[in-house]
Amino acid sequence: MKSEEFVLVPVPKNRVLEVYRLLGGDAAPIEPEAFTAIVKLAYEESSHDTKRFLDLLAAHPDEWLSIGEIRDELGMDVHQLPGVLSTFPRRWRGRYHQAGPLPFEVDGKGNRRSYRMGKKVAELLTSLR
């Protein structure tokens, strides 16, 4: 497989969204107000277990939680959690047509994954309870 070569192009901060739109079409980041609305809708339409997962991340803003910690906190067995963790990203990209970042970060692979939610999204989700 041939790898692509990348170049760094300086772009004024106030024009970055335009560049994303030009290069990615629908993959462009969305405005904060629209992101907030989509996060609210996605949360409201989530299953009970997915809400528990999101609430757990929101209760620990800016803190990385491992899969083991999440499973223990939610009282799920090794077979339940993967379904919860895969459902939200699929819905985020499919149902809500979001090509941009999820409302939480994922680091690592397989059983070594960790999850973290930023403070602003955590505050938003906490306000929904």
XYZ file of C-alpha atoms in Angstrom:
129
model
C 0.000 0.000 0.000
C 1.383 3.380 -0.999
C 1.256 6.007 1.732
C 0.155 9.535 1.015
C 2.513 12.412 1.439
C 1.221 15.249 3.602
C 2.162 18.907 3.677
C 1.491 21.519 6.311
C -0.289 24.591 5.034
C -0.646 27.629 7.283
C -4.253 28.773 7.419
C -5.617 31.732 9.369
C -7.568 30.420 12.348
C -10.768 32.158 11.267
C -10.648 30.386 7.877
C -10.007 26.774 9.004
C -13.688 25.769 8.731
C -13.745 26.988 5.142
C -10.733 24.806 4.319
C -12.374 21.768 5.943
C -15.554 22.401 3.992
C -13.634 22.740 0.766
C -11.614 19.570 1.315
C -14.156 17.379 3.035
C -17.595 18.474 1.978
C -19.872 16.887 4.590
C -16.865 15.990 6.732
C -16.422 19.604 7.790
C -16.649 20.377 11.478
C -19.962 21.841 12.526
C -20.635 25.046 14.400
C -20.803 24.807 18.220
C -24.566 25.469 18.364
C -25.297 22.669 15.888
C -22.907 20.319 17.708
C -24.704 21.039 20.990
C -28.091 20.287 19.417
C -26.853 17.012 17.939
C -25.239 15.928 21.228
C -28.523 16.619 23.051
C -30.531 14.671 20.484
C -28.069 11.769 20.456
C -28.148 11.579 24.242
C -31.934 11.728 24.436
C -32.259 8.961 21.835
C -29.638 6.724 23.472
C -30.433 3.480 25.242
C -30.337 3.302 29.024
C -26.896 1.636 28.991
C -25.471 4.156 26.523
C -26.734 7.024 28.681
C -25.048 5.402 31.684
C -21.781 5.240 29.711
C -22.041 8.890 28.646
C -23.024 9.945 32.176
C -19.983 8.130 33.562
C -17.649 9.977 31.193
C -19.399 13.256 32.038
C -18.869 12.582 35.751
C -15.098 12.399 35.080
C -14.419 15.293 32.662
C -11.001 15.337 31.014
C -10.103 12.045 32.717
C -9.159 8.919 30.752
C -11.169 5.853 31.831
C -10.049 2.405 30.712
C -12.458 -0.222 29.441
C -11.976 -2.136 32.692
C -12.820 0.908 34.798
C -15.906 1.628 32.697
C -17.070 -1.992 32.837
C -16.608 -2.097 36.613
C -18.380 1.220 37.188
C -21.323 0.220 34.990
C -21.473 -3.332 36.362
C -21.299 -4.863 32.885
C -19.655 -8.075 31.883
C -17.048 -8.395 29.172
C -19.725 -9.158 26.525
C -22.105 -6.272 27.294
C -19.786 -3.287 27.084
C -18.604 -3.699 23.465
C -22.183 -3.324 22.248
C -22.611 -0.093 24.163
C -19.261 1.252 22.956
C -19.945 0.482 19.299
C -23.571 1.624 19.118
C -23.061 5.315 19.769
C -20.314 5.920 17.159
C -22.353 4.072 14.501
C -25.428 6.151 15.278
C -23.361 9.351 15.430
C -22.038 8.786 11.916
C -25.080 7.101 10.375
C -28.244 8.534 11.860
C -26.896 12.011 12.640
C -24.550 12.181 9.617
C -21.581 13.385 11.669
C -18.211 12.780 10.068
C -16.465 14.920 12.670
C -15.335 13.927 16.129
C -17.524 12.132 18.643
C -18.505 13.973 21.824
C -15.821 11.899 23.567
C -12.305 10.769 22.691
C -11.065 7.210 22.250
C -7.436 6.186 22.640
C -5.857 2.792 22.100
C -7.084 -0.433 20.534
C -9.040 -3.459 21.641
C -9.049 -4.127 25.372
C -6.541 -1.319 25.887
C -8.908 1.441 24.863
C -9.557 4.418 27.081
C -12.301 7.017 26.815
C -12.423 10.676 27.810
C -15.007 13.431 27.551
C -14.067 17.090 27.492
C -15.334 19.433 30.157
C -17.715 21.412 27.897
C -19.501 18.300 26.616
C -19.575 16.885 30.147
C -21.249 20.054 31.411
C -23.790 19.879 28.575
C -24.687 16.248 29.314
C -24.853 16.899 33.040
C -27.362 19.683 32.381
C -29.624 17.214 30.541
C -30.213 15.016 33.597
